[in-house]
PDB file of C-alpha atoms in Angstrom:
ATOM      1  CA  ASN A   1     118.974 -82.301-328.948  1.00  0.00           C
ATOM      2  CA  ALA A   2     119.669 -85.481-326.953  1.00  0.00           C
ATOM      3  CA  GLY A   3     122.664 -86.738-328.985  1.00  0.00           C
ATOM      4  CA  VAL A   4     123.413 -90.375-328.140  1.00  0.00           C
ATOM      5  CA  THR A   5     121.031 -91.962-325.629  1.00  0.00           C
ATOM      6  CA  GLN A   6     121.755 -95.264-323.906  1.00  0.00           C
ATOM      7  CA  THR A   7     119.362 -97.350-321.837  1.00  0.00           C
ATOM      8  CA  PRO A   8     119.491 -98.590-319.196  1.00  0.00           C
ATOM      9  CA  LYS A   9     122.072 -96.613-317.213  1.00  0.00           C
ATOM     10  CA  PHE A  10     122.629 -99.413-314.707  1.00  0.00           C
ATOM     11  CA  GLN A  11     121.876-103.124-314.714  1.00  0.00           C
ATOM     12  CA  VAL A  12     122.712-106.122-312.556  1.00  0.00           C
ATOM     13  CA  LEU A  13     122.400-109.578-314.090  1.00  0.00           C
ATOM     14  CA  LYS A  14     122.979-113.104-312.955  1.00  0.00           C
ATOM     15  CA  THR A  15     125.350-115.331-314.877  1.00  0.00           C
ATOM     16  CA  GLY A  16     123.539-116.890-317.821  1.00  0.00           C
ATOM     17  CA  GLN A  17     120.850-114.238-318.148  1.00  0.00           C
ATOM     18  CA  SER A  18     120.366-112.369-321.401  1.00  0.00           C
ATOM     19  CA  MET A  19     120.184-108.636-321.856  1.00  0.00           C
ATOM     20  CA  THR A  20     119.918-106.060-324.633  1.00  0.00           C
ATOM     21  CA  LEU A  21     121.530-102.650-324.285  1.00  0.00           C
ATOM     22  CA  GLN A  22     119.832 -99.975-326.318  1.00  0.00           C
ATOM     23  CA  CYS A  23     121.415 -97.045-328.110  1.00  0.00           C
ATOM     24  CA  ALA A  24     119.744 -94.352-330.160  1.00  0.00           C
ATOM     25  CA  GLN A  25     121.096 -91.208-331.791  1.00  0.00           C
ATOM     26  CA  ASP A  26     119.166 -88.258-333.168  1.00  0.00           C
ATOM     27  CA  MET A  27     121.980 -86.644-335.163  1.00  0.00           C
ATOM     28  CA  ASN A  28     121.337 -88.548-338.416  1.00  0.00           C
ATOM     29  CA  HIS A  29     124.747 -90.176-338.122  1.00  0.00           C
ATOM     30  CA  ASN A  30     125.631 -93.016-340.451  1.00  0.00           C
ATOM     31  CA  SER A  31     128.063 -94.942-338.251  1.00  0.00           C
ATOM     32  CA  MET A  32     127.526 -96.341-334.775  1.00  0.00           C
ATOM     33  CA  TYR A  33     129.820 -98.154-332.341  1.00  0.00           C
ATOM     34  CA  TRP A  34     129.761-100.198-329.145  1.00  0.00           C
ATOM     35  CA  TYR A  35     132.700-100.108-326.738  1.00  0.00           C
ATOM     36  CA  ARG A  36     133.426-101.578-323.360  1.00  0.00           C
ATOM     37  CA  GLN A  37     135.520 -99.677-320.826  1.00  0.00           C
ATOM     38  CA  ASP A  38     137.578-101.592-318.294  1.00  0.00           C
ATOM     39  CA  PRO A  39     140.160-100.262-315.818  1.00  0.00           C
ATOM     40  CA  GLY A  40     143.654-100.212-317.262  1.00  0.00           C
ATOM     41  CA  MET A  41     142.437-101.229-320.715  1.00  0.00           C
ATOM     42  CA  GLY A  42     140.833 -98.105-322.059  1.00  0.00           C
ATOM     43  CA  LEU A  43     137.946 -98.494-324.457  1.00  0.00           C
ATOM     44  CA  ARG A  44     137.803-101.548-326.663  1.00  0.00           C
ATOM     45  CA  LEU A  45     135.560-101.791-329.681  1.00  0.00           C
ATOM     46  CA  ILE A  46     133.028-104.620-329.556  1.00  0.00           C
ATOM     47  CA  TYR A  47     131.091-104.113-332.786  1.00  0.00           C
ATOM     48  CA  TYR A  48     130.425-101.293-335.161  1.00  0.00           C
ATOM     49  CA  SER A  49     128.013-100.422-337.930  1.00  0.00           C
ATOM     50  CA  ALA A  50     129.490 -98.311-340.703  1.00  0.00           C
ATOM     51  CA  SER A  51     126.045 -97.659-342.150  1.00  0.00           C
ATOM     52  CA  GLU A  52     122.462 -98.804-341.814  1.00  0.00           C
ATOM     53  CA  GLY A  53     122.219-102.480-342.685  1.00  0.00           C
ATOM     54  CA  THR A  54     125.856-103.357-341.998  1.00  0.00           C
ATOM     55  CA  THR A  55     127.644-104.555-338.876  1.00  0.00           C
ATOM     56  CA  ASP A  56     131.239-105.651-338.299  1.00  0.00           C
ATOM     57  CA  LYS A  57     133.238-107.140-335.476  1.00  0.00           C
ATOM     58  CA  GLY A  58     135.600-105.014-333.488  1.00  0.00           C
ATOM     59  CA  GLU A  59     138.390-106.021-331.146  1.00  0.00           C
ATOM     60  CA  VAL A  60     136.363-108.003-328.568  1.00  0.00           C
ATOM     61  CA  PRO A  61     133.152-109.343-330.173  1.00  0.00           C
ATOM     62  CA  ASN A  62     132.937-112.744-328.449  1.00  0.00           C
ATOM     63  CA  GLY A  63     129.832-113.153-326.322  1.00  0.00           C
ATOM     64  CA  TYR A  64     127.996-110.276-327.984  1.00  0.00           C
ATOM     65  CA  ASN A  65     125.631-109.705-330.884  1.00  0.00           C
ATOM     66  CA  VAL A  66     124.397-106.472-332.396  1.00  0.00           C
ATOM     67  CA  SER A  67     121.496-105.229-334.480  1.00  0.00           C
ATOM     68  CA  ARG A  68     121.377-102.036-336.479  1.00  0.00           C
ATOM     69  CA  LEU A  69     117.612-101.735-336.324  1.00  0.00           C
ATOM     70  CA  ASN A  70     117.470 -98.562-338.399  1.00  0.00           C
ATOM     71  CA  LYS A  71     119.643 -95.514-338.894  1.00  0.00           C
ATOM     72  CA  ARG A  72     118.923 -94.255-335.367  1.00  0.00           C
ATOM     73  CA  GLU A  73     119.260 -97.408-333.292  1.00  0.00           C
ATOM     74  CA  PHE A  74     122.061 -99.873-332.631  1.00  0.00           C
ATOM     75  CA  SER A  75     121.519-102.484-329.929  1.00  0.00           C
ATOM     76  CA  LEU A  76     123.998-104.765-328.180  1.00  0.00           C
ATOM     77  CA  ARG A  77     122.869-108.160-326.896  1.00  0.00           C
ATOM     78  CA  LEU A  78     124.431-110.464-324.367  1.00  0.00           C
ATOM     79  CA  GLU A  79     122.865-113.876-324.931  1.00  0.00           C
ATOM     80  CA  SER A  80     124.320-115.569-321.855  1.00  0.00           C
ATOM     81  CA  ALA A  81     125.993-113.096-319.542  1.00  0.00           C
ATOM     82  CA  ALA A  82     129.301-113.977-317.895  1.00  0.00           C
ATOM     83  CA  PRO A  83     131.107-112.219-315.009  1.00  0.00           C
ATOM     84  CA  SER A  84     133.881-111.245-317.465  1.00  0.00           C
ATOM     85  CA  GLN A  85     131.332-109.033-319.195  1.00  0.00           C
ATOM     86  CA  THR A  86     130.991-106.812-316.147  1.00  0.00           C
ATOM     87  CA  SER A  87     131.974-103.432-317.551  1.00  0.00           C
ATOM     88  CA  VAL A  88     130.832 -99.997-318.572  1.00  0.00           C
ATOM     89  CA  TYR A  89     129.440-100.016-322.092  1.00  0.00           C
ATOM     90  CA  PHE A  90     129.532 -96.953-324.319  1.00  0.00           C
ATOM     91  CA  CYS A  91     127.727 -96.353-327.560  1.00  0.00           C
ATOM     92  CA  ALA A  92     129.011 -93.762-330.022  1.00  0.00           C
ATOM     93  CA  SER A  93     128.042 -92.403-333.414  1.00  0.00           C
ATOM     94  CA  LYS A  94     129.556 -90.285-336.148  1.00  0.00           C
ATOM     95  CA  THR A  95     129.163 -89.235-339.735  1.00  0.00           C
ATOM     96  CA  GLY A  96     131.647 -88.278-342.408  1.00  0.00           C
ATOM     97  CA  ASP A  97     134.987 -87.172-341.045  1.00  0.00           C
ATOM     98  CA  GLN A  98     133.501 -85.790-337.843  1.00  0.00           C
ATOM     99  CA  PRO A  99     134.669 -87.226-334.500  1.00  0.00           C
ATOM    100  CA  GLN A 100     132.623 -89.754-332.580  1.00  0.00           C
ATOM    101  CA  HIS A 101     129.955 -88.618-330.125  1.00  0.00           C
ATOM    102  CA  PHE A 102     129.487 -90.804-327.056  1.00  0.00           C
ATOM    103  CA  GLY A 103     126.534 -91.709-324.881  1.00  0.00           C
ATOM    104  CA  ASP A 104     126.529 -91.620-321.081  1.00  0.00           C
ATOM    105  CA  GLY A 105     127.293 -95.303-320.742  1.00  0.00           C
ATOM    106  CA  THR A 106     125.626 -98.349-319.189  1.00  0.00           C
ATOM    107  CA  ARG A 107     127.140 -99.834-316.038  1.00  0.00           C
ATOM    108  CA  LEU A 108     126.597-103.574-316.190  1.00  0.00           C
ATOM    109  CA  SER A 109     127.389-105.944-313.331  1.00  0.00           C
ATOM    110  CA  ILE A 110     127.134-109.696-313.739  1.00  0.00           C
ATOM    111  CA  LEU A 111     127.081-111.791-310.605  1.00  0.00           C
TER     112      LEU A 111
ATOM    113  CA  ALA B   1     149.711-103.622-336.005  1.00  0.00           C
ATOM    114  CA  GLN B   2     148.168-100.401-334.809  1.00  0.00           C
ATOM    115  CA  ARG B   3     148.683 -99.552-331.174  1.00  0.00           C
ATOM    116  CA  VAL B   4     148.263 -96.574-328.872  1.00  0.00           C
ATOM    117  CA  THR B   5     150.367 -96.394-325.736  1.00  0.00           C
ATOM    118  CA  GLN B   6     149.761 -94.100-322.804  1.00  0.00           C
ATOM    119  CA  PRO B   7     152.584 -94.978-320.410  1.00  0.00           C
ATOM    120  CA  GLU B   8     151.238 -93.142-317.365  1.00  0.00           C
ATOM    121  CA  LYS B   9     148.211 -94.592-315.607  1.00  0.00           C
ATOM    122  CA  LEU B  10     148.134 -91.754-313.086  1.00  0.00           C
ATOM    123  CA  LEU B  11     149.491 -88.230-313.191  1.00  0.00           C
ATOM    124  CA  SER B  12     149.285 -86.131-310.069  1.00  0.00           C
ATOM    125  CA  VAL B  13     150.126 -82.424-310.401  1.00  0.00           C
ATOM    126  CA  PHE B  14     149.695 -79.270-308.356  1.00  0.00           C
ATOM    127  CA  LYS B  15     147.373 -76.518-309.483  1.00  0.00           C
ATOM    128  CA  GLY B  16     149.265 -74.041-311.630  1.00  0.00           C
ATOM    129  CA  ALA B  17     151.962 -76.538-312.606  1.00  0.00           C
ATOM    130  CA  PRO B  18     152.473 -77.689-316.197  1.00  0.00           C
ATOM    131  CA  VAL B  19     151.052 -81.032-317.189  1.00  0.00           C
ATOM    132  CA  GLU B  20     152.029 -83.300-320.070  1.00  0.00           C
ATOM    133  CA  LEU B  21     150.259 -86.543-320.936  1.00  0.00           C
ATOM    134  CA  LYS B  22     152.227 -88.857-323.178  1.00  0.00           C
ATOM    135  CA  CYS B  23     150.790 -90.724-326.126  1.00  0.00           C
ATOM    136  CA  ASN B  24     152.752 -92.839-328.576  1.00  0.00           C
ATOM    137  CA  TYR B  25     151.285 -94.670-331.517  1.00  0.00           C
ATOM    138  CA  SER B  26     152.162 -97.378-333.990  1.00  0.00           C
ATOM    139  CA  TYR B  27     150.471 -97.150-337.383  1.00  0.00           C
ATOM    140  CA  SER B  28     151.600 -97.868-340.918  1.00  0.00           C
ATOM    141  CA  GLY B  29     149.442 -95.259-342.612  1.00  0.00           C
ATOM    142  CA  SER B  30     148.986 -91.524-342.176  1.00  0.00           C
ATOM    143  CA  PRO B  31     147.778 -91.135-338.598  1.00  0.00           C
ATOM    144  CA  GLU B  32     144.795 -89.171-337.407  1.00  0.00           C
ATOM    145  CA  LEU B  33     144.853 -88.748-333.648  1.00  0.00           C
ATOM    146  CA  PHE B  34     142.474 -87.516-330.986  1.00  0.00           C
ATOM    147  CA  TRP B  35     142.408 -86.741-327.300  1.00  0.00           C
ATOM    148  CA  TYR B  36     139.185 -87.515-325.438  1.00  0.00           C
ATOM    149  CA  VAL B  37     138.449 -86.494-321.848  1.00  0.00           C
ATOM    150  CA  GLN B  38     136.104 -88.175-319.388  1.00  0.00           C
ATOM    151  CA  TYR B  39     135.143 -86.294-316.247  1.00  0.00           C
ATOM    152  CA  SER B  40     134.041 -88.350-313.279  1.00  0.00           C
ATOM    153  CA  ARG B  41     131.359 -90.833-314.391  1.00  0.00           C
ATOM    154  CA  GLN B  42     130.449 -88.790-317.460  1.00  0.00           C
ATOM    155  CA  ARG B  43     130.540 -89.494-321.135  1.00  0.00           C
ATOM    156  CA  LEU B  44     133.701 -89.154-323.184  1.00  0.00           C
ATOM    157  CA  GLN B  45     134.075 -85.785-324.844  1.00  0.00           C
ATOM    158  CA  LEU B  46     136.378 -84.829-327.649  1.00  0.00           C
ATOM    159  CA  LEU B  47     139.130 -82.546-326.402  1.00  0.00           C
ATOM    160  CA  LEU B  48     141.389 -82.243-329.441  1.00  0.00           C
ATOM    161  CA  ARG B  49     142.001 -83.697-332.865  1.00  0.00           C
ATOM    162  CA  HIS B  50     145.362 -83.103-334.473  1.00  0.00           C
ATOM    163  CA  ILE B  51     144.047 -81.968-337.845  1.00  0.00           C
ATOM    164  CA  SER B  52     142.204 -79.009-336.320  1.00  0.00           C
ATOM    165  CA  ARG B  53     145.272 -77.710-334.449  1.00  0.00           C
ATOM    166  CA  GLU B  54     143.019 -75.963-331.932  1.00  0.00           C
ATOM    167  CA  SER B  55     143.661 -75.167-328.303  1.00  0.00           C
ATOM    168  CA  ILE B  56     140.769 -76.327-326.129  1.00  0.00           C
ATOM    169  CA  LYS B  57     140.588 -75.421-322.423  1.00  0.00           C
ATOM    170  CA  GLY B  58     144.248 -74.416-322.646  1.00  0.00           C
ATOM    171  CA  PHE B  59     145.364 -77.836-323.898  1.00  0.00           C
ATOM    172  CA  THR B  60     147.443 -78.333-327.012  1.00  0.00           C
ATOM    173  CA  ALA B  61     148.825 -81.388-328.721  1.00  0.00           C
ATOM    174  CA  ASP B  62     151.274 -81.641-331.596  1.00  0.00           C
ATOM    175  CA  LEU B  63     151.666 -84.643-333.817  1.00  0.00           C
ATOM    176  CA  ASN B  64     155.315 -85.676-334.096  1.00  0.00           C
ATOM    177  CA  LYS B  65     155.556 -88.255-336.849  1.00  0.00           C
ATOM    178  CA  GLY B  66     159.285 -88.777-336.297  1.00  0.00           C
ATOM    179  CA  GLU B  67     158.736 -89.784-332.674  1.00  0.00           C
ATOM    180  CA  THR B  68     155.257 -91.221-333.393  1.00  0.00           C
ATOM    181  CA  SER B  69     153.870 -89.174-330.535  1.00  0.00           C
ATOM    182  CA  PHE B  70     150.883 -86.959-329.819  1.00  0.00           C
ATOM    183  CA  HIS B  71     151.505 -85.647-326.319  1.00  0.00           C
ATOM    184  CA  LEU B  72     148.905 -83.445-324.620  1.00  0.00           C
ATOM    185  CA  LYS B  73     150.148 -80.357-322.788  1.00  0.00           C
ATOM    186  CA  LYS B  74     148.814 -77.572-320.646  1.00  0.00           C
ATOM    187  CA  PRO B  75     151.074 -74.913-319.129  1.00  0.00           C
ATOM    188  CA  PHE B  76     149.025 -74.297-315.963  1.00  0.00           C
ATOM    189  CA  ALA B  77     146.837 -77.103-314.623  1.00  0.00           C
ATOM    190  CA  GLN B  78     143.507 -76.276-312.982  1.00  0.00           C
ATOM    191  CA  GLU B  79     141.515 -78.373-310.505  1.00  0.00           C
ATOM    192  CA  GLU B  80     138.764 -78.810-313.086  1.00  0.00           C
ATOM    193  CA  ASP B  81     141.269 -80.591-315.330  1.00  0.00           C
ATOM    194  CA  SER B  82     141.087 -83.625-313.031  1.00  0.00           C
ATOM    195  CA  ALA B  83     139.730 -86.356-315.296  1.00  0.00           C
ATOM    196  CA  MET B  84     140.600 -89.438-317.327  1.00  0.00           C
ATOM    197  CA  TYR B  85     142.267 -88.672-320.639  1.00  0.00           C
ATOM    198  CA  TYR B  86     142.343 -91.044-323.599  1.00  0.00           C
ATOM    199  CA  CYS B  87     144.468 -90.832-326.698  1.00  0.00           C
ATOM    200  CA  ALA B  88     142.877 -92.438-329.758  1.00  0.00           C
ATOM    201  CA  LEU B  89     144.020 -93.331-333.272  1.00  0.00           C
ATOM    202  CA  LEU B  90     141.707 -93.548-336.274  1.00  0.00           C
ATOM    203  CA  ILE B  91     142.467 -96.864-337.938  1.00  0.00           C
ATOM    204  CA  ASN B  92     140.026 -97.144-340.812  1.00  0.00           C
ATOM    205  CA  SER B  93     137.727 -95.134-343.032  1.00  0.00           C
ATOM    206  CA  TRP B  94     134.638 -96.235-341.089  1.00  0.00           C
ATOM    207  CA  GLY B  95     135.737 -94.327-338.040  1.00  0.00           C
ATOM    208  CA  LYS B  96     137.162 -97.242-336.099  1.00  0.00           C
ATOM    209  CA  LEU B  97     139.224 -95.894-333.195  1.00  0.00           C
ATOM    210  CA  GLN B  98     142.030 -97.560-331.275  1.00  0.00           C
ATOM    211  CA  PHE B  99     142.172 -96.160-327.742  1.00  0.00           C
ATOM    212  CA  GLY B 100     145.043 -96.045-325.315  1.00  0.00           C
ATOM    213  CA  ALA B 101     144.570 -97.338-321.777  1.00  0.00           C
ATOM    214  CA  GLY B 102     144.013 -93.832-320.444  1.00  0.00           C
ATOM    215  CA  THR B 103     145.762 -91.518-317.998  1.00  0.00           C
ATOM    216  CA  GLN B 104     144.031 -90.380-314.825  1.00  0.00           C
ATOM    217  CA  VAL B 105     144.986 -86.784-314.025  1.00  0.00           C
ATOM    218  CA  VAL B 106     144.572 -85.486-310.488  1.00  0.00           C
ATOM    219  CA  VAL B 107     145.160 -81.800-309.899  1.00  0.00           C
ATOM    220  CA  THR B 108     145.615 -80.889-306.254  1.00  0.00           C
ATOM    221  CA  PRO B 109     145.367 -77.373-304.843  1.00  0.00           C
TER     222      PRO B 109
END
């Protein structure tokens, strides 16, 4: 049982390039989330999807778009990467009143 | 507005000593709070949630609504407890979490 799987694990981009981070869960969870983790700031919610077919902005959505492709997959897209988006990105999922399960993260560097 | 404050960025303790990580929250509703742990370069894992009142890996946390706190405690720290710890507050029915900035714990022998 893989849980929450994120790809890629590492990526280096140049400013202005686009990129899609992939997230898939095999736990039949309804809700999925994208966070970014920055030193001294904890985890901040970028976007979330309460259920298949819905997405909502979190705390820091600017510069990002998301797609809830189906119940399993929730992707995060950077249309024009900026150095300020250098971060570690975590995907998470949950269902009901259970706590969130996290993926291993994607380390993204933008030069 | 909802807020989670972890005042200590770094906590350095000796093995066998007690450790307490502070977490204070601001929330108008009935709070549901969690502690997550992240070992070096690994995924976040749930350590505790206040409604379960469990003790995991020797850690406990009690919700104090009067002081709006949810401090994490362990009586005898172990080297394997070295990690980043995040306090988190559930802020809506869709599972949206507000995280604190995190406390890095370093346990030295």
